[in-house]
Amino acid sequence: MSQAHEQTAYTHLGVSHHGAVTCVTLNRPHKRNALSLPVIAELRHAIENLPESTGAVVLDGAGEHFCAGLDLSELAETSPAEGLMHSRVWYEAFERIQFGRCPVVCVMHGAVIGGGLELASVAHVRVAEQGAYFGLPEGQRGIFLGGGGSVRVSKLIGASRVAEMMLTGRVYTADEGMAVGLAHHVVAAGEGRSKGMELAARIATNAPLSNFAIMHALPLIAEQPMSHGLMTEGLMATITQSDAEAKARMQAFLEKRAGKVTPQANQGVR
């Protein structure tokens, strides 16, 4: 059973717990959930202070939009040094999300723009509702990506696509976003939260060590030369399969007490 939102703990977020899933909701609908330094600080705090019972996180936004990007009022009077430190705060918080204890499922609807897309790119699984749209308008604002998007979004869709989005102001629809790699699932409007909860609940049933390896080792392997990557993979395979929970799960499969892999109906994937 879900607990009440922790309104006393957070000003800009809603945080609720549903069994093994914790929901973290951007809660500045009047600002289209624009990201300010206080919001970033609360996101970091929420991720760093998940209950031990949490096995996965759903990240979404209240109101009509997931996140319309950076709160530009914070950049209006900043010096170069302050601008650099502003980005460093985002980098540190986003690293905690990407390389934290629990996988994160991001549910996107409405605007997923600029810093909002940078935040979404930190998540491990992304669900887009029909009506979600993706853009990087920094070129038109006279600025550059500053929340890690030039790295993370480029890894998702390629630097060439990111450059074209920034140069021309191109906006991708939900279906187009999934086609290029910005989303893994597209669902009907209003169904994002339920799909995100379904996926997060499934992720939370995995062995914690397996989830940790997928979150932490897989990105390293992708960056390594083949010989290094294969060595890292071999080490992680040895470590995970030596875990007591992995042994119990493999024994259950051998004794036909665990289900086999079969096609899953109604995955909401297009």
mmCIF file of C-alpha atoms in Angstrom:
data_model
loop_
_atom_site.group_PDB
_atom_site.id
_atom_site.type_symbol
_atom_site.label_atom_id
_atom_site.label_comp_id
_atom_site.label_asym_id
_atom_site.label_seq_id
_atom_site.Cartn_x
_atom_site.Cartn_y
_atom_site.Cartn_z
ATOM 1 C CA MET A 1 0.000 0.000 0.000
ATOM 2 C CA SER A 2 1.339 3.430 -0.897
ATOM 3 C CA GLN A 3 2.264 5.915 1.772
ATOM 4 C CA ALA A 4 1.321 9.589 1.713
ATOM 5 C CA HIS A 5 3.518 11.997 -0.219
ATOM 6 C CA GLU A 6 6.313 13.390 1.915
ATOM 7 C CA GLN A 7 5.199 16.993 1.464
ATOM 8 C CA THR A 8 6.965 18.143 4.616
ATOM 9 C CA ALA A 9 10.317 16.923 3.304
ATOM 10 C CA TYR A 10 10.174 18.338 -0.226
ATOM 11 C CA THR A 11 9.038 21.635 -1.688
ATOM 12 C CA HIS A 12 9.523 20.882 -5.383
ATOM 13 C CA LEU A 13 8.989 17.104 -5.460
ATOM 14 C CA GLY A 14 6.381 14.573 -4.526
ATOM 15 C CA VAL A 15 7.832 11.346 -3.140
ATOM 16 C CA SER A 16 5.719 8.277 -2.424
ATOM 17 C CA HIS A 17 6.436 4.613 -1.762
ATOM 18 C CA HIS A 18 4.565 1.695 -3.290
ATOM 19 C CA GLY A 19 6.040 -1.563 -2.050
ATOM 20 C CA ALA A 20 9.416 -1.983 -3.749
ATOM 21 C CA VAL A 21 8.871 1.066 -6.000
ATOM 22 C CA THR A 22 9.451 4.695 -5.016
ATOM 23 C CA CYS A 23 7.872 7.429 -7.152
ATOM 24 C CA VAL A 24 9.690 10.751 -7.445
ATOM 25 C CA THR A 25 7.555 13.422 -9.121
ATOM 26 C CA LEU A 26 8.701 16.849 -10.272
ATOM 27 C CA ASN A 27 6.103 19.137 -8.715
ATOM 28 C CA ARG A 28 6.368 22.615 -10.234
ATOM 29 C CA PRO A 29 3.503 22.419 -12.735
ATOM 30 C CA HIS A 30 3.112 26.215 -12.773
ATOM 31 C CA LYS A 31 6.695 26.354 -14.121
ATOM 32 C CA ARG A 32 6.224 23.350 -16.429
ATOM 33 C CA ASN A 33 8.525 21.554 -13.951
ATOM 34 C CA ALA A 34 11.529 23.651 -14.965
ATOM 35 C CA LEU A 35 14.705 22.582 -13.192
ATOM 36 C CA SER A 36 16.264 25.010 -10.726
ATOM 37 C CA LEU A 37 19.137 24.389 -8.332
ATOM 38 C CA PRO A 38 16.700 23.751 -5.437
ATOM 39 C CA VAL A 39 14.894 21.140 -7.570
ATOM 40 C CA ILE A 40 18.200 19.480 -8.456
ATOM 41 C CA ALA A 41 19.182 19.426 -4.768
ATOM 42 C CA GLU A 42 15.893 17.768 -3.831
ATOM 43 C CA LEU A 43 16.257 15.190 -6.617
ATOM 44 C CA ARG A 44 19.698 14.287 -5.342
ATOM 45 C CA HIS A 45 18.447 14.040 -1.763
ATOM 46 C CA ALA A 46 15.513 11.825 -2.764
ATOM 47 C CA ILE A 47 17.724 9.415 -4.697
ATOM 48 C CA GLU A 48 20.382 9.290 -1.988
ATOM 49 C CA ASN A 49 17.810 8.596 0.738
ATOM 50 C CA LEU A 50 15.666 5.865 -0.783
ATOM 51 C CA PRO A 51 14.229 3.357 1.701
ATOM 52 C CA GLU A 52 16.075 0.057 1.899
ATOM 53 C CA SER A 53 12.897 -1.593 0.616
ATOM 54 C CA THR A 54 13.092 0.312 -2.682
ATOM 55 C CA GLY A 55 14.195 -1.791 -5.636
ATOM 56 C CA ALA A 56 13.372 0.648 -8.455
ATOM 57 C CA VAL A 57 12.305 4.256 -8.952
ATOM 58 C CA VAL A 58 9.703 5.893 -11.189
ATOM 59 C CA LEU A 59 10.535 9.489 -12.127
ATOM 60 C CA ASP A 60 7.752 11.618 -13.606
ATOM 61 C CA GLY A 61 6.278 15.110 -13.603
ATOM 62 C CA ALA A 62 3.071 16.648 -12.251
ATOM 63 C CA GLY A 63 0.746 18.628 -14.499
ATOM 64 C CA GLU A 64 0.792 18.829 -18.284
ATOM 65 C CA HIS A 65 4.527 18.377 -18.830
ATOM 66 C CA PHE A 66 7.372 16.187 -17.665
ATOM 67 C CA CYS A 67 9.941 18.988 -17.735
ATOM 68 C CA ALA A 68 10.365 22.031 -19.961
ATOM 69 C CA GLY A 69 14.053 22.384 -19.135
ATOM 70 C CA LEU A 70 16.302 24.679 -17.182
ATOM 71 C CA ASP A 71 14.806 27.537 -15.194
ATOM 72 C CA LEU A 72 16.495 30.212 -17.330
ATOM 73 C CA SER A 73 16.092 32.851 -14.630
ATOM 74 C CA GLU A 74 19.034 31.211 -12.841
ATOM 75 C CA LEU A 75 21.380 31.987 -15.734
ATOM 76 C CA ALA A 76 20.370 35.590 -16.332
ATOM 77 C CA GLU A 77 23.064 37.182 -14.150
ATOM 78 C CA THR A 78 25.646 34.416 -13.696
ATOM 79 C CA SER A 79 29.364 34.883 -14.219
ATOM 80 C CA PRO A 80 31.387 32.296 -16.192
ATOM 81 C CA ALA A 81 32.636 30.774 -12.935
ATOM 82 C CA GLU A 82 29.127 30.583 -11.523
ATOM 83 C CA GLY A 83 27.866 29.011 -14.741
ATOM 84 C CA LEU A 84 30.502 26.290 -14.530
ATOM 85 C CA MET A 85 29.622 25.551 -10.914
ATOM 86 C CA HIS A 86 25.933 25.468 -11.874
ATOM 87 C CA SER A 87 26.680 22.672 -14.337
ATOM 88 C CA ARG A 88 28.806 20.837 -11.774
ATOM 89 C CA VAL A 89 25.833 20.698 -9.385
ATOM 90 C CA TRP A 90 23.722 19.118 -12.133
ATOM 91 C CA TYR A 91 26.494 16.659 -13.053
ATOM 92 C CA GLU A 92 26.880 15.446 -9.482
ATOM 93 C CA ALA A 93 23.154 15.003 -8.921
ATOM 94 C CA PHE A 94 22.596 13.252 -12.252
ATOM 95 C CA GLU A 95 25.507 10.907 -11.573
ATOM 96 C CA ARG A 96 23.795 9.853 -8.341
ATOM 97 C CA ILE A 97 20.668 9.016 -10.334
ATOM 98 C CA GLN A 98 22.403 7.124 -13.143
ATOM 99 C CA PHE A 99 24.865 5.311 -10.898
ATOM 100 C CA GLY A 100 22.830 5.033 -7.716
ATOM 101 C CA ARG A 101 21.519 1.992 -5.910
ATOM 102 C CA CYS A 102 18.285 1.485 -7.867
ATOM 103 C CA PRO A 103 17.333 1.560 -11.548
ATOM 104 C CA VAL A 104 15.162 4.501 -12.605
ATOM 105 C CA VAL A 105 12.193 4.395 -14.990
ATOM 106 C CA CYS A 106 11.381 7.830 -16.424
ATOM 107 C CA VAL A 107 7.795 8.528 -17.492
ATOM 108 C CA MET A 108 7.582 11.398 -19.982
ATOM 109 C CA HIS A 109 4.573 13.383 -21.143
ATOM 110 C CA GLY A 110 4.153 16.801 -22.706
ATOM 111 C CA ALA A 111 7.369 18.798 -22.952
ATOM 112 C CA VAL A 112 10.658 16.922 -22.561
ATOM 113 C CA ILE A 113 12.811 19.855 -23.484
ATOM 114 C CA GLY A 114 16.424 20.934 -22.892
ATOM 115 C CA GLY A 115 17.295 20.113 -19.300
ATOM 116 C CA GLY A 116 14.212 17.907 -19.127
ATOM 117 C CA LEU A 117 15.636 15.701 -21.865
ATOM 118 C CA GLU A 118 19.014 15.773 -20.125
ATOM 119 C CA LEU A 119 17.315 14.510 -16.967
ATOM 120 C CA ALA A 120 15.378 11.832 -18.868
ATOM 121 C CA SER A 121 18.599 10.614 -20.503
ATOM 122 C CA VAL A 122 19.961 9.776 -17.047
ATOM 123 C CA ALA A 123 17.235 7.164 -16.504
ATOM 124 C CA HIS A 124 17.715 3.504 -17.340
ATOM 125 C CA VAL A 125 14.290 2.949 -18.925
ATOM 126 C CA ARG A 126 12.175 5.660 -20.579
ATOM 127 C CA VAL A 127 8.421 5.551 -21.221
ATOM 128 C CA ALA A 128 6.838 8.240 -23.422
ATOM 129 C CA GLU A 129 3.145 8.969 -23.570
ATOM 130 C CA GLN A 130 1.583 9.905 -26.898
ATOM 131 C CA GLY A 131 1.767 13.679 -26.929
ATOM 132 C CA ALA A 132 5.257 13.804 -25.434
ATOM 133 C CA TYR A 133 7.709 15.828 -27.498
ATOM 134 C CA PHE A 134 11.477 16.182 -27.365
ATOM 135 C CA GLY A 135 13.592 19.218 -28.150
ATOM 136 C CA LEU A 136 16.947 20.885 -27.491
ATOM 137 C CA PRO A 137 16.341 24.625 -28.042
ATOM 138 C CA GLU A 138 19.653 25.758 -26.567
ATOM 139 C CA GLY A 139 20.893 27.023 -29.933
ATOM 140 C CA GLN A 140 17.925 29.371 -30.194
ATOM 141 C CA ARG A 141 18.495 30.554 -26.600
ATOM 142 C CA GLY A 142 22.112 31.459 -27.285
ATOM 143 C CA ILE A 143 23.423 28.842 -24.851
ATOM 144 C CA PHE A 144 24.763 25.275 -24.866
ATOM 145 C CA LEU A 145 23.738 22.095 -23.121
ATOM 146 C CA GLY A 146 24.895 22.265 -19.507
ATOM 147 C CA GLY A 147 23.358 19.281 -17.726
ATOM 148 C CA GLY A 148 25.284 16.487 -19.409
ATOM 149 C CA GLY A 149 23.104 16.236 -22.506
ATOM 150 C CA SER A 150 25.933 16.670 -24.980
ATOM 151 C CA VAL A 151 27.300 13.423 -23.559
ATOM 152 C CA ARG A 152 24.254 11.399 -22.526
ATOM 153 C CA VAL A 153 21.780 12.359 -25.245
ATOM 154 C CA SER A 154 24.539 11.973 -27.833
ATOM 155 C CA LYS A 155 25.158 8.444 -26.574
ATOM 156 C CA LEU A 156 21.451 7.683 -27.025
ATOM 157 C CA ILE A 157 20.889 9.085 -30.515
ATOM 158 C CA GLY A 158 24.304 10.146 -31.833
ATOM 159 C CA ALA A 159 26.074 13.497 -31.853
ATOM 160 C CA SER A 160 24.872 14.269 -35.379
ATOM 161 C CA ARG A 161 21.195 14.130 -34.378
ATOM 162 C CA VAL A 162 21.878 16.211 -31.259
ATOM 163 C CA ALA A 163 23.659 18.831 -33.364
ATOM 164 C CA GLU A 164 20.758 18.961 -35.827
ATOM 165 C CA MET A 165 18.235 19.344 -32.983
ATOM 166 C CA MET A 166 20.236 22.185 -31.446
ATOM 167 C CA LEU A 167 20.977 23.948 -34.732
ATOM 168 C CA THR A 168 17.508 23.801 -36.251
ATOM 169 C CA GLY A 169 15.220 23.563 -33.229
ATOM 170 C CA ARG A 170 13.819 20.270 -34.482
ATOM 171 C CA VAL A 171 11.211 18.674 -32.225
ATOM 172 C CA TYR A 172 10.604 14.911 -32.148
ATOM 173 C CA THR A 173 7.217 13.367 -31.392
ATOM 174 C CA ALA A 174 6.883 10.404 -29.045
ATOM 175 C CA ASP A 175 6.939 7.877 -31.883
ATOM 176 C CA GLU A 176 9.853 9.628 -33.586
ATOM 177 C CA GLY A 177 11.684 9.777 -30.262
ATOM 178 C CA MET A 178 11.322 6.055 -29.783
ATOM 179 C CA ALA A 179 12.495 5.397 -33.329
ATOM 180 C CA VAL A 180 15.764 7.266 -32.718
ATOM 181 C CA GLY A 181 16.340 5.988 -29.161
ATOM 182 C CA LEU A 182 14.940 8.629 -26.814
ATOM 183 C CA ALA A 183 12.260 6.251 -25.482
ATOM 184 C CA HIS A 184 11.931 2.498 -25.026
ATOM 185 C CA HIS A 185 8.128 2.400 -24.778
ATOM 186 C CA VAL A 186 5.306 4.557 -26.138
ATOM 187 C CA VAL A 187 1.894 4.318 -24.489
ATOM 188 C CA ALA A 188 -1.418 6.128 -24.775
ATOM 189 C CA ALA A 189 -1.887 9.484 -23.074
ATOM 190 C CA GLY A 190 -2.487 9.044 -19.359
ATOM 191 C CA GLU A 191 -1.048 5.531 -19.220
ATOM 192 C CA GLY A 192 2.577 6.431 -18.572
ATOM 193 C CA ARG A 193 2.509 6.174 -14.796
ATOM 194 C CA SER A 194 0.874 2.736 -14.805
ATOM 195 C CA LYS A 195 3.348 1.470 -17.419
ATOM 196 C CA GLY A 196 6.253 2.956 -15.472
ATOM 197 C CA MET A 197 5.033 1.322 -12.268
ATOM 198 C CA GLU A 198 4.642 -2.019 -14.055
ATOM 199 C CA LEU A 199 8.184 -1.879 -15.418
ATOM 200 C CA ALA A 200 9.673 -0.681 -12.140
ATOM 201 C CA ALA A 201 7.920 -3.442 -10.194
ATOM 202 C CA ARG A 202 9.343 -5.987 -12.627
ATOM 203 C CA ILE A 203 12.840 -4.499 -12.315
ATOM 204 C CA ALA A 204 12.577 -4.581 -8.521
ATOM 205 C CA THR A 205 12.162 -8.372 -8.607
ATOM 206 C CA ASN A 206 15.605 -8.802 -10.180
ATOM 207 C CA ALA A 207 18.565 -9.760 -8.024
ATOM 208 C CA PRO A 208 20.024 -6.498 -6.640
ATOM 209 C CA LEU A 209 23.544 -7.485 -7.692
ATOM 210 C CA SER A 210 22.389 -8.086 -11.271
ATOM 211 C CA ASN A 211 20.717 -4.664 -11.354
ATOM 212 C CA PHE A 212 23.887 -3.110 -9.958
ATOM 213 C CA ALA A 213 26.017 -4.744 -12.657
ATOM 214 C CA ILE A 214 23.659 -3.612 -15.413
ATOM 215 C CA MET A 215 23.624 -0.018 -14.106
ATOM 216 C CA HIS A 216 27.303 0.340 -13.281
ATOM 217 C CA ALA A 217 29.296 -2.102 -15.411
ATOM 218 C CA LEU A 218 27.406 -2.009 -18.709
ATOM 219 C CA PRO A 219 28.109 1.709 -19.392
ATOM 220 C CA LEU A 220 31.805 1.113 -18.687
ATOM 221 C CA ILE A 221 31.922 -1.906 -20.995
ATOM 222 C CA ALA A 222 30.331 0.149 -23.775
ATOM 223 C CA GLU A 223 33.195 2.655 -23.522
ATOM 224 C CA GLN A 224 36.037 0.148 -23.283
ATOM 225 C CA PRO A 225 38.093 -1.466 -26.052
ATOM 226 C CA MET A 226 36.814 -4.960 -26.816
ATOM 227 C CA SER A 227 39.546 -6.756 -24.868
ATOM 228 C CA HIS A 228 38.914 -4.602 -21.794
ATOM 229 C CA GLY A 229 35.162 -4.903 -22.136
ATOM 230 C CA LEU A 230 35.280 -8.671 -22.345
ATOM 231 C CA MET A 231 37.461 -8.822 -19.259
ATOM 232 C CA THR A 232 35.059 -6.560 -17.357
ATOM 233 C CA GLU A 233 32.127 -8.653 -18.534
ATOM 234 C CA GLY A 234 33.822 -11.876 -17.426
ATOM 235 C CA LEU A 235 34.555 -10.451 -13.999
ATOM 236 C CA MET A 236 30.991 -9.201 -13.519
ATOM 237 C CA ALA A 237 29.551 -12.513 -14.733
ATOM 238 C CA THR A 238 31.698 -14.368 -12.217
ATOM 239 C CA ILE A 239 30.750 -12.061 -9.367
ATOM 240 C CA THR A 240 27.008 -12.079 -10.045
ATOM 241 C CA GLN A 241 26.694 -15.838 -10.592
ATOM 242 C CA SER A 242 28.625 -16.465 -7.371
ATOM 243 C CA ASP A 243 26.030 -14.566 -5.325
ATOM 244 C CA ALA A 244 23.804 -16.703 -3.112
ATOM 245 C CA GLU A 245 20.615 -15.247 -4.596
ATOM 246 C CA ALA A 246 21.790 -16.010 -8.130
ATOM 247 C CA LYS A 247 22.529 -19.611 -7.152
ATOM 248 C CA ALA A 248 19.059 -19.954 -5.637
ATOM 249 C CA ARG A 249 17.419 -18.512 -8.745
ATOM 250 C CA MET A 250 19.379 -20.781 -11.091
ATOM 251 C CA GLN A 251 18.493 -23.808 -8.975
ATOM 252 C CA ALA A 252 14.820 -22.836 -9.120
ATOM 253 C CA PHE A 253 15.033 -22.685 -12.909
ATOM 254 C CA LEU A 254 16.764 -26.068 -13.141
ATOM 255 C CA GLU A 255 14.059 -27.558 -10.919
ATOM 256 C CA LYS A 256 11.361 -26.007 -13.141
ATOM 257 C CA ARG A 257 10.158 -23.737 -10.323
ATOM 258 C CA ALA A 258 10.896 -20.559 -12.350
ATOM 259 C CA GLY A 259 9.145 -19.392 -15.470
ATOM 260 C CA LYS A 260 10.738 -19.525 -18.897
ATOM 261 C CA VAL A 261 11.186 -16.554 -21.179
ATOM 262 C CA THR A 262 8.057 -16.033 -23.295
ATOM 263 C CA PRO A 263 6.672 -13.144 -25.387
ATOM 264 C CA GLN A 264 4.968 -10.614 -23.105
ATOM 265 C CA ALA A 265 1.600 -9.297 -24.205
ATOM 266 C CA ASN A 266 0.580 -5.634 -24.045
ATOM 267 C CA GLN A 267 4.033 -4.239 -23.473
ATOM 268 C CA GLY A 268 3.015 -0.899 -24.940
ATOM 269 C CA VAL A 269 5.986 -0.976 -27.288
ATOM 270 C CA ARG A 270 5.852 0.370 -30.825
#
